[in-house]
Each structure stands twice: as C-alpha cells, then as structure tokens.
GROMACS .gro file of N, CA, C and O in nm:
model
  364
    1UNK      N    1   8.545  12.676  11.791
    1UNK     CA    2   8.528  12.617  11.920
    1UNK      C    3   8.391  12.643  11.972
    1UNK      O    4   8.348  12.758  11.964
    2UNK      N    5   8.316  12.541  12.020
    2UNK     CA    6   8.198  12.568  12.081
    2UNK      C    7   8.211  12.658  12.202
    2UNK      O    8   8.288  12.631  12.289
    3UNK      N    9   8.128  12.759  12.208
    3UNK     CA   10   8.143  12.853  12.313
    3UNK      C   11   8.025  12.851  12.422
    3UNK      O   12   8.036  12.889  12.534
    4UNK      N   13   7.909  12.805  12.377
    4UNK     CA   14   7.801  12.803  12.474
    4UNK      C   15   7.824  12.691  12.571
    4UNK      O   16   7.893  12.585  12.528
    5UNK      N   17   7.783  12.700  12.694
    5UNK     CA   18   7.797  12.601  12.795
    5UNK      C   19   7.749  12.456  12.749
    5UNK      O   20   7.815  12.354  12.769
    6UNK      N   21   7.634  12.453  12.679
    6UNK     CA   22   7.579  12.325  12.631
    6UNK      C   23   7.664  12.273  12.523
    6UNK      O   24   7.693  12.149  12.540
    7UNK      N   25   7.706  12.344  12.426
    7UNK     CA   26   7.796  12.290  12.322
    7UNK      C   27   7.928  12.239  12.382
    7UNK      O   28   7.979  12.136  12.335
    8UNK      N   29   7.992  12.318  12.472
    8UNK     CA   30   8.114  12.287  12.531
    8UNK      C   31   8.097  12.152  12.609
    8UNK      O   32   8.177  12.065  12.593
    9UNK      N   33   7.987  12.137  12.678
    9UNK     CA   34   7.967  12.016  12.753
    9UNK      C   35   7.958  11.890  12.657
    9UNK      O   36   8.018  11.779  12.684
   10UNK      N   37   7.888  11.910  12.551
   10UNK     CA   38   7.878  11.802  12.449
   10UNK      C   39   8.006  11.759  12.389
   10UNK      O   40   8.034  11.640  12.378
   11UNK      N   41   8.094  11.854  12.351
   11UNK     CA   42   8.217  11.833  12.293
   11UNK      C   43   8.309  11.759  12.399
   11UNK      O   44   8.373  11.667  12.365
   12UNK      N   45   8.312  11.810  12.517
   12UNK     CA   46   8.395  11.746  12.621
   12UNK      C   47   8.347  11.604  12.652
   12UNK      O   48   8.439  11.520  12.683
   13UNK      N   49   8.217  11.580  12.646
   13UNK     CA   50   8.177  11.440  12.661
   13UNK      C   51   8.220  11.354  12.547
   13UNK      O   52   8.259  11.236  12.574
   14UNK      N   53   8.223  11.400  12.423
   14UNK     CA   54   8.271  11.327  12.314
   14UNK      C   55   8.423  11.301  12.342
   14UNK      O   56   8.466  11.185  12.311
   15UNK      N   57   8.489  11.396  12.375
   15UNK     CA   58   8.638  11.373  12.402
   15UNK      C   59   8.666  11.264  12.510
   15UNK      O   60   8.755  11.169  12.493
   16UNK      N   61   8.588  11.265  12.612
   16UNK     CA   62   8.592  11.169  12.717
   16UNK      C   63   8.561  11.026  12.665
   16UNK      O   64   8.634  10.928  12.704
   17UNK      N   65   8.461  11.013  12.574
   17UNK     CA   66   8.434  10.889  12.513
   17UNK      C   67   8.545  10.835  12.432
   17UNK      O   68   8.580  10.719  12.433
   18UNK      N   69   8.609  10.932  12.352
   18UNK     CA   70   8.709  10.895  12.271
   18UNK      C   71   8.834  10.850  12.352
   18UNK      O   72   8.900  10.751  12.317
   19UNK      N   73   8.850  10.917  12.469
   19UNK     CA   74   8.965  10.870  12.558
   19UNK      C   75   8.944  10.733  12.602
   19UNK      O   76   9.028  10.646  12.606
   20UNK      N   77   8.809  10.702  12.639
   20UNK     CA   78   8.776  10.575  12.689
   20UNK      C   79   8.798  10.470  12.579
   20UNK      O   80   8.849  10.354  12.601
   21UNK      N   81   8.769  10.503  12.454
   21UNK     CA   82   8.779  10.413  12.347
   21UNK      C   83   8.933  10.384  12.324
   21UNK      O   84   8.976  10.270  12.295
   22UNK      N   85   9.009  10.488  12.330
   22UNK     CA   86   9.158  10.471  12.315
   22UNK      C   87   9.215  10.389  12.423
   22UNK      O   88   9.305  10.303  12.400
   23UNK      N   89   9.167  10.402  12.548
   23UNK     CA   90   9.216  10.316  12.657
   23UNK      C   91   9.179  10.176  12.643
   23UNK      O   92   9.261  10.085  12.667
   24UNK      N   93   9.059  10.155  12.583
   24UNK     CA   94   9.018  10.016  12.552
   24UNK      C   95   9.106   9.953  12.444
   24UNK      O   96   9.144   9.837  12.455
   25UNK      N   97   9.141  10.037  12.347
   25UNK     CA   98   9.225   9.985  12.241
   25UNK      C   99   9.368   9.953  12.297
   25UNK      O  100   9.423   9.846  12.263
   26UNK      N  101   9.414  10.038  12.387
   26UNK     CA  102   9.540  10.009  12.446
   26UNK      C  103   9.542   9.878  12.518
   26UNK      O  104   9.635   9.794  12.516
   27UNK      N  105   9.435   9.855  12.600
   27UNK     CA  106   9.412   9.738  12.681
   27UNK      C  107   9.409   9.609  12.581
   27UNK      O  108   9.474   9.503  12.610
   28UNK      N  109   9.335   9.627  12.473
   28UNK     CA  110   9.324   9.511  12.382
   28UNK      C  111   9.464   9.481  12.318
   28UNK      O  112   9.497   9.368  12.296
   29UNK      N  113   9.548   9.587  12.288
   29UNK     CA  114   9.670   9.556  12.227
   29UNK      C  115   9.762   9.500  12.330
   29UNK      O  116   9.841   9.402  12.287
   30UNK      N  117   9.758   9.545  12.448
   30UNK     CA  118   9.844   9.491  12.551
   30UNK      C  119   9.810   9.337  12.576
   30UNK      O  120   9.895   9.259  12.608
   31UNK      N  121   9.683   9.306  12.566
   31UNK     CA  122   9.635   9.172  12.596
   31UNK      C  123   9.655   9.078  12.479
   31UNK      O  124   9.638   8.961  12.477
   32UNK      N  125   9.707   9.136  12.359
   32UNK     CA  126   9.728   9.055  12.239
   32UNK      C  127   9.594   9.015  12.175
   32UNK      O  128   9.591   8.901  12.122
   33UNK      N  129   9.493   9.094  12.167
   33UNK     CA  130   9.373   9.073  12.109
   33UNK      C  131   9.384   9.037  11.961
   33UNK      O  132   9.488   9.083  11.896
   34UNK      N  133   9.296   8.967  11.893
   34UNK     CA  134   9.297   8.936  11.764
   34UNK      C  135   9.281   9.059  11.676
   34UNK      O  136   9.236   9.171  11.719
   35UNK      N  137   9.327   9.065  11.555
   35UNK     CA  138   9.330   9.177  11.462
   35UNK      C  139   9.190   9.235  11.442
   35UNK      O  140   9.165   9.360  11.436
   36UNK      N  141   9.087   9.145  11.427
   36UNK     CA  142   8.961   9.197  11.380
   36UNK      C  143   8.897   9.291  11.486
   36UNK      O  144   8.861   9.396  11.454
   37UNK      N  145   8.892   9.252  11.619
   37UNK     CA  146   8.834   9.349  11.711
   37UNK      C  147   8.914   9.480  11.732
   37UNK      O  148   8.874   9.586  11.749
   38UNK      N  149   9.055   9.454  11.708
   38UNK     CA  150   9.141   9.586  11.720
   38UNK      C  151   9.111   9.673  11.599
   38UNK      O  152   9.091   9.793  11.627
   39UNK      N  153   9.093   9.619  11.482
   39UNK     CA  154   9.059   9.707  11.372
   39UNK      C  155   8.929   9.769  11.384
   39UNK      O  156   8.901   9.889  11.356
   40UNK      N  157   8.831   9.693  11.440
   40UNK     CA  158   8.696   9.755  11.470
   40UNK      C  159   8.708   9.871  11.566
   40UNK      O  160   8.642   9.971  11.547
   41UNK      N  161   8.790   9.857  11.666
   41UNK     CA  162   8.800   9.960  11.770
   41UNK      C  163   8.870  10.084  11.709
   41UNK      O  164   8.832  10.198  11.735
   42UNK      N  165   8.968  10.058  11.622
   42UNK     CA  166   9.037  10.169  11.555
   42UNK      C  167   8.938  10.244  11.464
   42UNK      O  168   8.937  10.365  11.465
   43UNK      N  169   8.851  10.169  11.391
   43UNK     CA  170   8.754  10.237  11.306
   43UNK      C  171   8.658  10.313  11.388
   43UNK      O  172   8.612  10.415  11.350
   44UNK      N  173   8.619  10.259  11.504
   44UNK     CA  174   8.520  10.329  11.598
   44UNK      C  175   8.580  10.459  11.644
   44UNK      O  176   8.522  10.566  11.654
   45UNK      N  177   8.707  10.462  11.686
   45UNK     CA  178   8.789  10.575  11.732
   45UNK      C  179   8.790  10.675  11.614
   45UNK      O  180   8.756  10.796  11.638
   46UNK      N  181   8.820  10.631  11.498
   46UNK     CA  182   8.829  10.720  11.381
   46UNK      C  183   8.691  10.787  11.356
   46UNK      O  184   8.685  10.909  11.333
   47UNK      N  185   8.590  10.715  11.364
   47UNK     CA  186   8.453  10.768  11.352
   47UNK      C  187   8.415  10.874  11.450
   47UNK      O  188   8.363  10.973  11.424
   48UNK      N  189   8.450  10.840  11.576
   48UNK     CA  190   8.429  10.928  11.688
   48UNK      C  191   8.506  11.062  11.672
   48UNK      O  192   8.454  11.166  11.697
   49UNK      N  193   8.634  11.053  11.621
   49UNK     CA  194   8.709  11.177  11.604
   49UNK      C  195   8.652  11.256  11.491
   49UNK      O  196   8.652  11.383  11.498
   50UNK      N  197   8.608  11.188  11.379
   50UNK     CA  198   8.546  11.265  11.273
   50UNK      C  199   8.413  11.319  11.318
   50UNK      O  200   8.391  11.435  11.273
   51UNK      N  201   8.337  11.257  11.404
   51UNK     CA  202   8.215  11.330  11.450
   51UNK      C  203   8.248  11.449  11.538
   51UNK      O  204   8.184  11.555  11.525
   52UNK      N  205   8.353  11.439  11.618
   52UNK     CA  206   8.404  11.554  11.697
   52UNK      C  207   8.445  11.671  11.612
   52UNK      O  208   8.410  11.784  11.630
   53UNK      N  209   8.527  11.635  11.503
   53UNK     CA  210   8.576  11.740  11.413
   53UNK      C  211   8.455  11.801  11.343
   53UNK      O  212   8.450  11.927  11.331
   54UNK      N  213   8.361  11.732  11.304
   54UNK     CA  214   8.236  11.780  11.235
   54UNK      C  215   8.153  11.877  11.327
   54UNK      O  216   8.119  11.983  11.281
   55UNK      N  217   8.145  11.846  11.458
   55UNK     CA  218   8.074  11.915  11.548
   55UNK      C  219   8.142  12.050  11.571
   55UNK      O  220   8.069  12.155  11.572
   56UNK      N  221   8.275  12.039  11.594
   56UNK     CA  222   8.344  12.162  11.613
   56UNK      C  223   8.343  12.255  11.493
   56UNK      O  224   8.331  12.372  11.505
   57UNK      N  225   8.364  12.189  11.382
   57UNK     CA  226   8.364  12.271  11.253
   57UNK      C  227   8.225  12.339  11.233
   57UNK      O  228   8.217  12.459  11.193
   58UNK      N  229   8.116  12.270  11.259
   58UNK     CA  230   7.980  12.331  11.248
   58UNK      C  231   7.962  12.445  11.337
   58UNK      O  232   7.909  12.552  11.303
   59UNK      N  233   8.011  12.435  11.466
   59UNK     CA  234   7.996  12.547  11.557
   59UNK      C  235   8.084  12.669  11.507
   59UNK      O  236   8.035  12.785  11.515
   60UNK      N  237   8.194  12.636  11.448
   60UNK     CA  238   8.280  12.746  11.402
   60UNK      C  239   8.215  12.805  11.275
   60UNK      O  240   8.212  12.935  11.272
   61UNK      N  241   8.155  12.730  11.184
   61UNK     CA  242   8.080  12.790  11.078
   61UNK      C  243   7.966  12.882  11.115
   61UNK      O  244   7.947  12.992  11.068
   62UNK      N  245   7.890  12.835  11.222
   62UNK     CA  246   7.785  12.913  11.282
   62UNK      C  247   7.832  13.044  11.330
   62UNK      O  248   7.777  13.151  11.308
   63UNK      N  249   7.941  13.036  11.409
   63UNK     CA  250   8.004  13.158  11.459
   63UNK      C  251   8.058  13.248  11.360
   63UNK      O  252   8.040  13.376  11.366
   64UNK      N  253   8.128  13.198  11.266
   64UNK     CA  254   8.191  13.280  11.169
   64UNK      C  255   8.094  13.350  11.067
   64UNK      O  256   8.107  13.463  11.022
   65UNK      N  257   7.984  13.266  11.016
   65UNK     CA  258   7.899  13.307  10.920
   65UNK      C  259   7.757  13.348  10.967
   65UNK      O  260   7.674  13.370  10.888
   66UNK      N  261   7.749  13.340  11.097
   66UNK     CA  262   7.615  13.375  11.156
   66UNK      C  263   7.595  13.529  11.153
   66UNK      O  264   7.475  13.569  11.156
   67UNK      N  265   7.700  13.600  11.143
   67UNK     CA  266   7.691  13.746  11.125
   67UNK      C  267   7.739  13.788  10.988
   67UNK      O  268   7.825  13.733  10.945
   68UNK      N  269   7.678  13.895  10.933
   68UNK     CA  270   7.718  13.938  10.803
   68UNK      C  271   7.867  13.991  10.812
   68UNK      O  272   7.907  14.043  10.918
   69UNK      N  273   7.950  13.972  10.701
   69UNK     CA  274   8.076  14.025  10.700
   69UNK      C  275   8.068  14.183  10.697
   69UNK      O  276   7.980  14.239  10.641
   70UNK      N  277   8.175  14.240  10.760
   70UNK     CA  278   8.172  14.384  10.769
   70UNK      C  279   8.224  14.447  10.629
   70UNK      O  280   8.208  14.556  10.609
   71UNK      N  281   8.296  14.365  10.550
   71UNK     CA  282   8.346  14.408  10.432
   71UNK      C  283   8.366  14.294  10.331
   71UNK      O  284   8.362  14.178  10.377
   72UNK      N  285   8.388  14.320  10.207
   72UNK     CA  286   8.419  14.211  10.112
   72UNK      C  287   8.553  14.143  10.146
   72UNK      O  288   8.566  14.024  10.137
   73UNK      N  289   8.653  14.221  10.200
   73UNK     CA  290   8.778  14.166  10.240
   73UNK      C  291   8.758  14.066  10.355
   73UNK      O  292   8.811  13.955  10.349
   74UNK      N  293   8.675  14.099  10.452
   74UNK     CA  294   8.648  14.012  10.564
   74UNK      C  295   8.576  13.888  10.518
   74UNK      O  296   8.615  13.774  10.555
   75UNK      N  297   8.481  13.904  10.419
   75UNK     CA  298   8.409  13.792  10.370
   75UNK      C  299   8.508  13.691  10.295
   75UNK      O  300   8.507  13.566  10.323
   76UNK      N  301   8.599  13.751  10.214
   76UNK     CA  302   8.694  13.667  10.145
   76UNK      C  303   8.782  13.592  10.243
   76UNK      O  304   8.823  13.466  10.225
   77UNK      N  305   8.823  13.660  10.351
   77UNK     CA  306   8.909  13.603  10.454
   77UNK      C  307   8.833  13.476  10.519
   77UNK      O  308   8.902  13.375  10.540
   78UNK      N  309   8.713  13.509  10.552
   78UNK     CA  310   8.634  13.397  10.617
   78UNK      C  311   8.627  13.275  10.524
   78UNK      O  312   8.638  13.161  10.564
   79UNK      N  313   8.592  13.310  10.390
   79UNK     CA  314   8.576  13.189  10.298
   79UNK      C  315   8.716  13.114  10.280
   79UNK      O  316   8.715  12.998  10.285
   80UNK      N  317   8.825  13.197  10.279
   80UNK     CA  318   8.958  13.134  10.261
   80UNK      C  319   8.988  13.042  10.384
   80UNK      O  320   9.044  12.933  10.367
   81UNK      N  321   8.956  13.095  10.505
   81UNK     CA  322   8.981  13.017  10.633
   81UNK      C  323   8.903  12.894  10.627
   81UNK      O  324   8.955  12.782  10.655
   82UNK      N  325   8.782  12.899  10.594
   82UNK     CA  326   8.688  12.782  10.588
   82UNK      C  327   8.741  12.677  10.484
   82UNK      O  328   8.737  12.561  10.516
   83UNK      N  329   8.778  12.729  10.361
   83UNK     CA  330   8.829  12.634  10.271
   83UNK      C  331   8.950  12.571  10.310
   83UNK      O  332   8.965  12.441  10.293
   84UNK      N  333   9.031  12.632  10.394
   84UNK     CA  334   9.158  12.569  10.443
   84UNK      C  335   9.116  12.472  10.549
   84UNK      O  336   9.182  12.354  10.553
   85UNK      N  337   9.023  12.501  10.640
   85UNK     CA  338   8.988  12.403  10.738
   85UNK      C  339   8.923  12.281  10.679
   85UNK      O  340   8.956  12.166  10.716
   86UNK      N  341   8.842  12.294  10.588
   86UNK     CA  342   8.778  12.184  10.512
   86UNK      C  343   8.877  12.101  10.446
   86UNK      O  344   8.879  11.975  10.445
   87UNK      N  345   8.982  12.170  10.373
   87UNK     CA  346   9.093  12.087  10.307
   87UNK      C  347   9.168  12.006  10.413
   87UNK      O  348   9.189  11.883  10.388
   88UNK      N  349   9.199  12.061  10.530
   88UNK     CA  350   9.269  11.981  10.625
   88UNK      C  351   9.180  11.872  10.681
   88UNK      O  352   9.237  11.772  10.725
   89UNK      N  353   9.058  11.895  10.697
   89UNK     CA  354   8.965  11.797  10.743
   89UNK      C  355   8.947  11.671  10.650
   89UNK      O  356   8.947  11.569  10.702
   90UNK      N  357   8.957  11.703  10.528
   90UNK     CA  358   8.939  11.598  10.427
   90UNK      C  359   9.069  11.510  10.403
   90UNK      O  360   9.062  11.407  10.329
   91UNK      N  361   9.181  11.554  10.458
   91UNK     CA  362   9.301  11.483  10.432
   91UNK      C  363   9.307  11.353  10.515
   91UNK      O  364   9.239  11.333  10.605
   0.00000   0.00000   0.00000
C-alpha cells in the first residue's frame, strides 16, 4: 500500500476515476446503450483497475525490497509473498 502522502493521493485519485467510469457504465446499461460502447467502457475500467493494481504492487515492491532482508528466511518469505501476489495479479 502506498504510504507517502503523494502516492496515497495518486492512488485515491485513480480509485475515484474508476468509480466515475463504473457510474458511467451503469448509466449506459440503464439507458440501453449499444454493445460496442459498453464493451469499450468495460475495457477502459479493466485497464484502469490493472493500472491501479500495478501502481500499488510497485509501491509494495519498493517497500518490501528497498531494505535488505535481515535473514535468508526473511528474504525467502518476501520472495514467496511477491510470487503469490504476482500469480493472483496475472489471473
């Protein structure tokens, strides 16, 4: 999770934009919009969520691996955690 005020502000701004995109999608669906623009909006939301995930993951990587591990066990745990995060991200 981004901890600096600047990173936190950026992430929250992204979330607000995604919320706006979801609201627009809801309005389009309620209005009976054609499939093409609806699909484009869904793709845009997916891209925005992927960008958010990438930004948060990058912040986590910097936080976790910015400092040297205190032991081999801690290093292995960090690597296992990141591998798990990346696997879930790629699903």
